[in-house]
PDB file of C-alpha atoms in Angstrom:
ATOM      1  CA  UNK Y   1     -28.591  -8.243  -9.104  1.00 45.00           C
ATOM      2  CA  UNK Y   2     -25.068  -8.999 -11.175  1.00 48.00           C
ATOM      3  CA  UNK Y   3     -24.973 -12.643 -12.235  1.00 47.00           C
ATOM      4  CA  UNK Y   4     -21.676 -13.755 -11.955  1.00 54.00           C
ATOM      5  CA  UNK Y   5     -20.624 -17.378 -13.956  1.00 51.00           C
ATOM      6  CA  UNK Y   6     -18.178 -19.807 -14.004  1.00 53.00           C
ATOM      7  CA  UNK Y   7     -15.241 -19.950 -16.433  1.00 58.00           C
ATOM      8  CA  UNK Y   8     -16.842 -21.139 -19.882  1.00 58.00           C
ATOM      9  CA  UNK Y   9     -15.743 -24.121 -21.017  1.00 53.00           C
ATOM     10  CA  UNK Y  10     -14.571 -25.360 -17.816  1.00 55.00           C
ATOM     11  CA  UNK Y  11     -15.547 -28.516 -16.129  1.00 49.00           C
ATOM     12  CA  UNK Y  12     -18.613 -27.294 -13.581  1.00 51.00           C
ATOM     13  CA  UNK Y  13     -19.431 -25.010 -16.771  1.00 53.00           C
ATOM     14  CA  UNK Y  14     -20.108 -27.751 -18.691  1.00 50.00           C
ATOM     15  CA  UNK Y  15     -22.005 -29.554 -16.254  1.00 50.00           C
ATOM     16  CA  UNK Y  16     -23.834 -26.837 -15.500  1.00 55.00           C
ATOM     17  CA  UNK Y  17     -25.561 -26.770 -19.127  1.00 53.00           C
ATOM     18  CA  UNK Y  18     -25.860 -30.426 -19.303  1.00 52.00           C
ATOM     19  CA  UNK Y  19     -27.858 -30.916 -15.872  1.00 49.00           C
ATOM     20  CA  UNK Y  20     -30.453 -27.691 -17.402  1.00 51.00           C
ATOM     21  CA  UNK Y  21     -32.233 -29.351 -20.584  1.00 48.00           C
ATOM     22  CA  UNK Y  22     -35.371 -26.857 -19.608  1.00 42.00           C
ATOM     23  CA  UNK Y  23     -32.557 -23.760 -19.940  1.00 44.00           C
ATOM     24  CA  UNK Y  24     -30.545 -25.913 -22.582  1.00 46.00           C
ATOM     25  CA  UNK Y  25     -33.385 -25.802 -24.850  1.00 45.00           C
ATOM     26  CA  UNK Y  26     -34.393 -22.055 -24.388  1.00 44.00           C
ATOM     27  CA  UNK Y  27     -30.751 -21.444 -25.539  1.00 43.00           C
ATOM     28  CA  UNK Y  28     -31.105 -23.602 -28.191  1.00 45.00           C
ATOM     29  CA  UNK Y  29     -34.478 -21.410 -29.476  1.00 51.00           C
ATOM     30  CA  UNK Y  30     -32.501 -18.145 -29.090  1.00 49.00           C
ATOM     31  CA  UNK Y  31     -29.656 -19.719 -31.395  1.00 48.00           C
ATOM     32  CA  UNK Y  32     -32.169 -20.911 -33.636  1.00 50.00           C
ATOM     33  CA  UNK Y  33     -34.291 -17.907 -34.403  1.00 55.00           C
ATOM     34  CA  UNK Y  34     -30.616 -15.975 -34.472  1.00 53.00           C
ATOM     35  CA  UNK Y  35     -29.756 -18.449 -37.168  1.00 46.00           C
ATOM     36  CA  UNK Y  36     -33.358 -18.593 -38.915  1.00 48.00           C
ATOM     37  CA  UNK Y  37     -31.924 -15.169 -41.423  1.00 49.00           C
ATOM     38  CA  UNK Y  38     -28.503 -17.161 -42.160  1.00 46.00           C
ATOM     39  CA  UNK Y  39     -29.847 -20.682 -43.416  1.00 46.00           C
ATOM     40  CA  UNK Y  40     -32.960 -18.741 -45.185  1.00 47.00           C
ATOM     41  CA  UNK Y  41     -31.231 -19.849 -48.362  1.00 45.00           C
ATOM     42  CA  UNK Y  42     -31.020 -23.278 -47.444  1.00 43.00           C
ATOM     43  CA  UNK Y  43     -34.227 -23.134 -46.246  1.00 46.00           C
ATOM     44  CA  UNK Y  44     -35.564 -22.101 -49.410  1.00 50.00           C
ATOM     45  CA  UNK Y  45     -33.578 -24.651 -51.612  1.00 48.00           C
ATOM     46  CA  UNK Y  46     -35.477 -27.442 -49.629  1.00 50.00           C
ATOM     47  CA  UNK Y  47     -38.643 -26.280 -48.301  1.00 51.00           C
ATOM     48  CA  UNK Y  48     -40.054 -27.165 -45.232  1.00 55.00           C
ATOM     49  CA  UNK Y  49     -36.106 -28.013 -43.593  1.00 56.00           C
ATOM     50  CA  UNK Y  50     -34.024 -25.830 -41.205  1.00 62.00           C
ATOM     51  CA  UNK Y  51     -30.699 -27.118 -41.348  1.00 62.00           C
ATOM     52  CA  UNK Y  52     -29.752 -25.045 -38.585  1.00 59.00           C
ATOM     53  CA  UNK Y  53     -33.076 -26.400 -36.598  1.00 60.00           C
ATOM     54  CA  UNK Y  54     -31.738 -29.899 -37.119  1.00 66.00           C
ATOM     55  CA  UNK Y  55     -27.670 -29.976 -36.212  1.00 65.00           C
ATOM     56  CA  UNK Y  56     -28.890 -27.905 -33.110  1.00 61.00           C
ATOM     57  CA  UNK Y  57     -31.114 -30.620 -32.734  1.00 63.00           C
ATOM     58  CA  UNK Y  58     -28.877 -33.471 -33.272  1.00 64.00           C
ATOM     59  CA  UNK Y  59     -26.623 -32.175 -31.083  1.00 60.00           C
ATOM     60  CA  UNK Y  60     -29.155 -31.734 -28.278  1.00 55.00           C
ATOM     61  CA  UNK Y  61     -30.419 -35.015 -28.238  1.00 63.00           C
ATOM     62  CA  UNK Y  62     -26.998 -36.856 -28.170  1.00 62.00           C
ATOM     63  CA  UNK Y  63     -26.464 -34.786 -25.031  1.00 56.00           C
ATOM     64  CA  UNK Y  64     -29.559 -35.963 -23.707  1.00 57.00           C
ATOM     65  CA  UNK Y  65     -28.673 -39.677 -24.239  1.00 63.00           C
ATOM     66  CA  UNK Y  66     -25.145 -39.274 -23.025  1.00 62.00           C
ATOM     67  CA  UNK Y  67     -26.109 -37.119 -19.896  1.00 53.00           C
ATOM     68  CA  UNK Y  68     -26.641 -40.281 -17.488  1.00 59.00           C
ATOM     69  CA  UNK Y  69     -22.484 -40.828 -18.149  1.00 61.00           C
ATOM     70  CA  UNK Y  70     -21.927 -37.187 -17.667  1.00 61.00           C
ATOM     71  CA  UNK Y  71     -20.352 -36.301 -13.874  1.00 66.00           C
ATOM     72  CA  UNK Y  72     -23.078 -35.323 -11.527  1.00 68.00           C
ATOM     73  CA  UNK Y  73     -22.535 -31.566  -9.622  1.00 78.00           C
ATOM     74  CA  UNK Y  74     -21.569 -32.121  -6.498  1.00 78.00           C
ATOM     75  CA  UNK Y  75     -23.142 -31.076  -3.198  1.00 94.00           C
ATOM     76  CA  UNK Y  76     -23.183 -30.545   0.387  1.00 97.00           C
ATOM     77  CA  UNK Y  77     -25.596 -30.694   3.133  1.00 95.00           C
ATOM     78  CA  UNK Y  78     -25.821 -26.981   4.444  1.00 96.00           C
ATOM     79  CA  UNK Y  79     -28.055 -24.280   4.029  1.00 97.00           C
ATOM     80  CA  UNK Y  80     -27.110 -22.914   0.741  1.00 97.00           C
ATOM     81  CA  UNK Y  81     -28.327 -23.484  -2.410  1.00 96.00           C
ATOM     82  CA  UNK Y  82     -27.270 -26.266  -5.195  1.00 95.00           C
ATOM     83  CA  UNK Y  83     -26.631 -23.652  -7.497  1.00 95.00           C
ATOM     84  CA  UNK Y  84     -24.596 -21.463  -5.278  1.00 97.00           C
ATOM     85  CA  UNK Y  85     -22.430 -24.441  -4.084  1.00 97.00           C
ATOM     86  CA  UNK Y  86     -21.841 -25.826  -7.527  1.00 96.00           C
ATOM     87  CA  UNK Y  87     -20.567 -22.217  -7.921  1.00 97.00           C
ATOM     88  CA  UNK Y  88     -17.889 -22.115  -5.383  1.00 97.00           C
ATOM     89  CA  UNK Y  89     -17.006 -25.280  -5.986  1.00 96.00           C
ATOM     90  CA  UNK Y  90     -16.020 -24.167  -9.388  1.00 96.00           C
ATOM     91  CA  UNK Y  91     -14.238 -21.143  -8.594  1.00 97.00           C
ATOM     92  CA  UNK Y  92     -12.560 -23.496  -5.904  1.00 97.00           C
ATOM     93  CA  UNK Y  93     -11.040 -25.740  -8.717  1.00 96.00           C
ATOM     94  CA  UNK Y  94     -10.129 -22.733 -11.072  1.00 97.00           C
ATOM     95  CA  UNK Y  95      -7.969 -21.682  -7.896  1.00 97.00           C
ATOM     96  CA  UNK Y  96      -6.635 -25.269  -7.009  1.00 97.00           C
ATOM     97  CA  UNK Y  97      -8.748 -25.174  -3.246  1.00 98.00           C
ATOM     98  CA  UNK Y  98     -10.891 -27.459  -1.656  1.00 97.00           C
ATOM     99  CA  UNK Y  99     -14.230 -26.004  -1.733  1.00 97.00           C
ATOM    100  CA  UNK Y 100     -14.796 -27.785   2.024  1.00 98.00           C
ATOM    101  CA  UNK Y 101     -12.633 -25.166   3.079  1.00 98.00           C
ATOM    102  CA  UNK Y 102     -14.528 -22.195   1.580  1.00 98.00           C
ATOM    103  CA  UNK Y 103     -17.534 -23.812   3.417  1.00 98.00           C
ATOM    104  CA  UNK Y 104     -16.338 -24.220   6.928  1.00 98.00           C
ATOM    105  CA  UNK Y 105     -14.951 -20.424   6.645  1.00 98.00           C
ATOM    106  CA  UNK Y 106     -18.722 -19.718   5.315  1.00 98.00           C
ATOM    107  CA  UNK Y 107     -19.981 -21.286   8.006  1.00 98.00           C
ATOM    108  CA  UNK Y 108     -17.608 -19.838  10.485  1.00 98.00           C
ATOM    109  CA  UNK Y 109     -17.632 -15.789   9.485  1.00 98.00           C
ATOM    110  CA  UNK Y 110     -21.799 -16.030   9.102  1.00 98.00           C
ATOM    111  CA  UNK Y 111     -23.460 -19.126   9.714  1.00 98.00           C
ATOM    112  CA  UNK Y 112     -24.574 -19.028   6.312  1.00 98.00           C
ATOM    113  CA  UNK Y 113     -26.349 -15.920   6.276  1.00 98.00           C
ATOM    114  CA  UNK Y 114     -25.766 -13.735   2.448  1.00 98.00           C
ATOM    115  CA  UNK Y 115     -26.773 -10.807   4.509  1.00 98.00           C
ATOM    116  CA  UNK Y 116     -24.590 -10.903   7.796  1.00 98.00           C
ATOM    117  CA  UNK Y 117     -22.831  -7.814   8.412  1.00 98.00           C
ATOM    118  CA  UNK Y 118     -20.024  -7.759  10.918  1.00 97.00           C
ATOM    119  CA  UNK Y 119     -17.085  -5.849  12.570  1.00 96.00           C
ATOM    120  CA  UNK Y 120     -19.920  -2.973  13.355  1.00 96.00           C
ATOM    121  CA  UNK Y 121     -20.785  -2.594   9.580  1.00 96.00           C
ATOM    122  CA  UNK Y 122     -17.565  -2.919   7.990  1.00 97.00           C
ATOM    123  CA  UNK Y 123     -17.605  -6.837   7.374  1.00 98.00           C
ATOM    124  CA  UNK Y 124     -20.478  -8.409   4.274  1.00 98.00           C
ATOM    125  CA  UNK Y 125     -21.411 -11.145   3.147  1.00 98.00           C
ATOM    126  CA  UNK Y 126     -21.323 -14.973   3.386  1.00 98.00           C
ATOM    127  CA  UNK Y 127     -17.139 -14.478   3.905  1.00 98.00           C
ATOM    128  CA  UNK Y 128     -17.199 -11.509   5.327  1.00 98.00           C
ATOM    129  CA  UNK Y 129     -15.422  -9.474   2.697  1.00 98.00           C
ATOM    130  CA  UNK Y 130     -14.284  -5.953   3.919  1.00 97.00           C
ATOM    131  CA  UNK Y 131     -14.941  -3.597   1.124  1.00 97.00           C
ATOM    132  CA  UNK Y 132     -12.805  -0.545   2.449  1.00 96.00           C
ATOM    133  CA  UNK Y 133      -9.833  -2.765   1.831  1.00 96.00           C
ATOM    134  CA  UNK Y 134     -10.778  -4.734  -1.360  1.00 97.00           C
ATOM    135  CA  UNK Y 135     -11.681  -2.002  -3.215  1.00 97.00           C
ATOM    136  CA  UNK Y 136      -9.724  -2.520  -6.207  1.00 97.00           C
ATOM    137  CA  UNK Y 137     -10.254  -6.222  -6.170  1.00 98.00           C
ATOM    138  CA  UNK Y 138     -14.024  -6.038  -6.524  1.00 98.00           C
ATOM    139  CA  UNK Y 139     -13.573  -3.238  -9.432  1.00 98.00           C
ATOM    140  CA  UNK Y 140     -11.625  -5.865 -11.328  1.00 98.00           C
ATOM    141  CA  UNK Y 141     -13.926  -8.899 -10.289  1.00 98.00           C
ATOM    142  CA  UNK Y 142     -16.484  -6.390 -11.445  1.00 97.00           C
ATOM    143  CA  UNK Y 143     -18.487  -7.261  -7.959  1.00 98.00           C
ATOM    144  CA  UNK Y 144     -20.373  -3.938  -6.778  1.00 97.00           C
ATOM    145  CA  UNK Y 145     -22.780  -5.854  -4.481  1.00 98.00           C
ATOM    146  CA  UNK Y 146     -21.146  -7.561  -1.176  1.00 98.00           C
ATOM    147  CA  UNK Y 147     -24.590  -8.988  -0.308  1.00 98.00           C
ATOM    148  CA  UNK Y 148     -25.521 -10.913  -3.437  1.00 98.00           C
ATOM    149  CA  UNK Y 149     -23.970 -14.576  -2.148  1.00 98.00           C
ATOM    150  CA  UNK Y 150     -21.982 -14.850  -5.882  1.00 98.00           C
ATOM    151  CA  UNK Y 151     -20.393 -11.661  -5.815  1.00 98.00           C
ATOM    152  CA  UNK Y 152     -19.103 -11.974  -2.318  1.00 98.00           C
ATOM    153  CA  UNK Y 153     -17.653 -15.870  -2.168  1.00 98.00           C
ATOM    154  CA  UNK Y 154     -16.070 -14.599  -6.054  1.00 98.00           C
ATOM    155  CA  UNK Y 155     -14.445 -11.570  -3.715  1.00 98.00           C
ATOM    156  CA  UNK Y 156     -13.809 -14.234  -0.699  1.00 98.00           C
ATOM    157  CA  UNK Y 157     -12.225 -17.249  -2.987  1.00 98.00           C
ATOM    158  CA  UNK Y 158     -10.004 -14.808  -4.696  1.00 98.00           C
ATOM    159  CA  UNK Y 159      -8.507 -13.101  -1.111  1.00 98.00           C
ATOM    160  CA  UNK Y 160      -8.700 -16.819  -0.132  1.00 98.00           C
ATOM    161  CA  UNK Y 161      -6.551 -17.874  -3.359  1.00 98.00           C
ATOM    162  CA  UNK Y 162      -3.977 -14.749  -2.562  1.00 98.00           C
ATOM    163  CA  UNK Y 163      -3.109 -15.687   1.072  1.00 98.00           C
ATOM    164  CA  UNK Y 164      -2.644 -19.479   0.227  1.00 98.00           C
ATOM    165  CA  UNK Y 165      -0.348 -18.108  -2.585  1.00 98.00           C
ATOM    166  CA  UNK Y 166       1.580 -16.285  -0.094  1.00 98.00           C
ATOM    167  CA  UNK Y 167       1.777 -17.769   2.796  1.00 98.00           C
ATOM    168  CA  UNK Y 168       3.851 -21.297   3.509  1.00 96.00           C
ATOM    169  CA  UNK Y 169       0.833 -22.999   5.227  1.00 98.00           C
ATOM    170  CA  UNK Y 170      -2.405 -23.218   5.412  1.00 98.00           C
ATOM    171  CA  UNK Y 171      -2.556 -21.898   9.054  1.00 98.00           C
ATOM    172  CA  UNK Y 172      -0.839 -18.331   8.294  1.00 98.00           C
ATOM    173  CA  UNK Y 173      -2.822 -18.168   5.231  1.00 98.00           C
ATOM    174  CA  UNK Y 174      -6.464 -18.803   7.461  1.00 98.00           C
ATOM    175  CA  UNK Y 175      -5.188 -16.621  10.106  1.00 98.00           C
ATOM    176  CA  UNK Y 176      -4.049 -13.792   7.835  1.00 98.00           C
ATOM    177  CA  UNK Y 177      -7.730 -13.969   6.475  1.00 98.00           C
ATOM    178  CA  UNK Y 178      -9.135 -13.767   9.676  1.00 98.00           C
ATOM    179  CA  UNK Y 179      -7.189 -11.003  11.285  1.00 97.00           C
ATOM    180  CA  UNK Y 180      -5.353  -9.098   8.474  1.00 97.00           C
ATOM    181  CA  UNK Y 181      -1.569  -8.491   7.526  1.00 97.00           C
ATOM    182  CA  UNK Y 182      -0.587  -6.634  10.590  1.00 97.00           C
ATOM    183  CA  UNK Y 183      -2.785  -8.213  12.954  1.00 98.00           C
ATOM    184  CA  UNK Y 184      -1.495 -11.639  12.422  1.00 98.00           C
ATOM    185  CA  UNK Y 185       2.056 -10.539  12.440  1.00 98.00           C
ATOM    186  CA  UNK Y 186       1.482  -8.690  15.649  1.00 98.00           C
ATOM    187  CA  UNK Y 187      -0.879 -11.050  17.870  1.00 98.00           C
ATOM    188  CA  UNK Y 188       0.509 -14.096  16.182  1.00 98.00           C
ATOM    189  CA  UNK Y 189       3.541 -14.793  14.030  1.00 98.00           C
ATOM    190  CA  UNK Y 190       5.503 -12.616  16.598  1.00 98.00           C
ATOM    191  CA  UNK Y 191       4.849 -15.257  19.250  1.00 98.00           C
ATOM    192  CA  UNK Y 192       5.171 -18.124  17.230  1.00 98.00           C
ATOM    193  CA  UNK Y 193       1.840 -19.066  16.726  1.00 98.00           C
ATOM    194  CA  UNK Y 194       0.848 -19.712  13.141  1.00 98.00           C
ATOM    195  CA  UNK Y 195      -2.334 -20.557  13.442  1.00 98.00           C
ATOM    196  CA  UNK Y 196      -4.716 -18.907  15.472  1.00 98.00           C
ATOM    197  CA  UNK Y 197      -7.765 -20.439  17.419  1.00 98.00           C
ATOM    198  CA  UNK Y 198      -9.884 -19.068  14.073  1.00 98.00           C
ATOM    199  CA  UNK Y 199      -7.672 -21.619  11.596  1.00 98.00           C
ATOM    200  CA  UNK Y 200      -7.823 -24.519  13.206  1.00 98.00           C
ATOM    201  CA  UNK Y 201     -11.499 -24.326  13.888  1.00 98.00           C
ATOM    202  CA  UNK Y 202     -11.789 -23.622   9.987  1.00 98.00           C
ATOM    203  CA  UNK Y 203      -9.126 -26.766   9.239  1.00 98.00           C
ATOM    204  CA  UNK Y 204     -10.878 -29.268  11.864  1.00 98.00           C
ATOM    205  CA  UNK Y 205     -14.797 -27.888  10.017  1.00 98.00           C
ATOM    206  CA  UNK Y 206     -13.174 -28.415   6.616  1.00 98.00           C
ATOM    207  CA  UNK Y 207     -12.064 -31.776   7.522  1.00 97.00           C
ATOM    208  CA  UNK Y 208     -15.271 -32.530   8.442  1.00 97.00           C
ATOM    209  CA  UNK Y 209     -17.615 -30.728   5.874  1.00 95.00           C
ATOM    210  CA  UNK Y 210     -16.189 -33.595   3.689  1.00 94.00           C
ATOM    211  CA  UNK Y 211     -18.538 -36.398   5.328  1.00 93.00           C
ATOM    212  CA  UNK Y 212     -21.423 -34.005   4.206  1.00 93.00           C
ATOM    213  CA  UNK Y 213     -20.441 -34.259   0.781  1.00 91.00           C
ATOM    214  CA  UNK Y 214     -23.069 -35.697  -1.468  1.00 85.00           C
ATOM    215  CA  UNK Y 215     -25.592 -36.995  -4.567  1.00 61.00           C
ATOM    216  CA  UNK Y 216     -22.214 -36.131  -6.926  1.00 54.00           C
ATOM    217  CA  UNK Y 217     -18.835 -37.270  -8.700  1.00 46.00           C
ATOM    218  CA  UNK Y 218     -17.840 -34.824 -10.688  1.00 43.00           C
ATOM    219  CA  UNK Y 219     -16.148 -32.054  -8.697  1.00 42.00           C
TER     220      UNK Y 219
END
């Protein structure tokens, strides 16, 4: 299964590494033994020291005493996992969206199942990503798997991110997400509705998916 990862450097990236000392210290290792052949010299000029051993070190350990300060991930109470939801929530704020809102839709297109598959086969995924029309978009995410919960909310946010671009309000952007281009034009904007019975119940969800926020201060 692809791994996908947040921006490096960013915010959530950051805390990422700093809330994993167990992984933050196998890194550390792997930098160390890749380092081992380049300080050899120094190594051998005072025996017994590894200079790259100890600024790794140093470095380490003033994380360690600093990380109570550090912001804490942030979570929700539904059925996904921390590490998926500090995930979205990250893509979220590289795309300027409240990551409540990629919930309720979650919650709304599969009830939180990685696995659902709707619109007789043609839907995947947590956000129900359509592949026969996102094609293109997953080639340049480089997603290939709809079903692994990453590759499919990094499909979903970015759609997401497009239609909020596009559209003047939230509403036409939900319901253009929910029943396409055409369809929205023709059951919806036509008539003057702008958002359907499928973006408010997303809006009202979102609204509320804040209360469930929790155990964090960073995001």
């Amino acid at each position: 299964m692809k791994k996908y990862r947040i921006r490096e450097n960013s915010i959530v990236w950051y805390v990422q590494k700093a809330w994993k000392p167990v992984t933050l210290l196998a890194v550390i290792g792997l930098i160390i033994g890749g380092l081992t052949a380049a300080t050899a010299a120094f190594a051998q000029e005072e025996p017994g020291q590894d200079p790259a051993r100890e600024i790794i070190t140093a470095e380490y350990l003033q994380i360690e005493e600093n990380i109570d300060e550090l912001p804490k991930p942030a979570t929700w109470d539904v059925p996904l996992e921390d590490n998926l939801q500090i995930f979205i929530a990250g893509l979220c704020d590289e795309k300027h969206i409240e990551p409540e809102l990629v919930l309720a839709i979650i919650e709304r297109e599969s009830r939180w199942d990685p696995q659902a598959m709707g619109d007789n086969g043609a839907s995947y995924g947590l956000m129900q990503v359509q592949p026969y029309w996102h094609e293109g978009r997953m080639e340049r995410l480089g997603v290939t798997d709809l079903l692994d919960p990453y590759g499919n909310v990094t499909v979903g946010i970015d759609i997401l991110a497009e239609k909020l671009e596009k559209y003047d309000t939230l509403g036409e952007a939900l319901t253009v997400y929910n029943a396409g281009p055409t369809g929205a034009e023709k059951l919806y904007f036509s008539k003057g509705i702008y958002a359907n019975e499928y973006a408010l119940e997303v809006m009202a969800r979102a609204e509320e998916m804040k209360e469930l926020k929790q155990n964090g201060n960073g995001m």
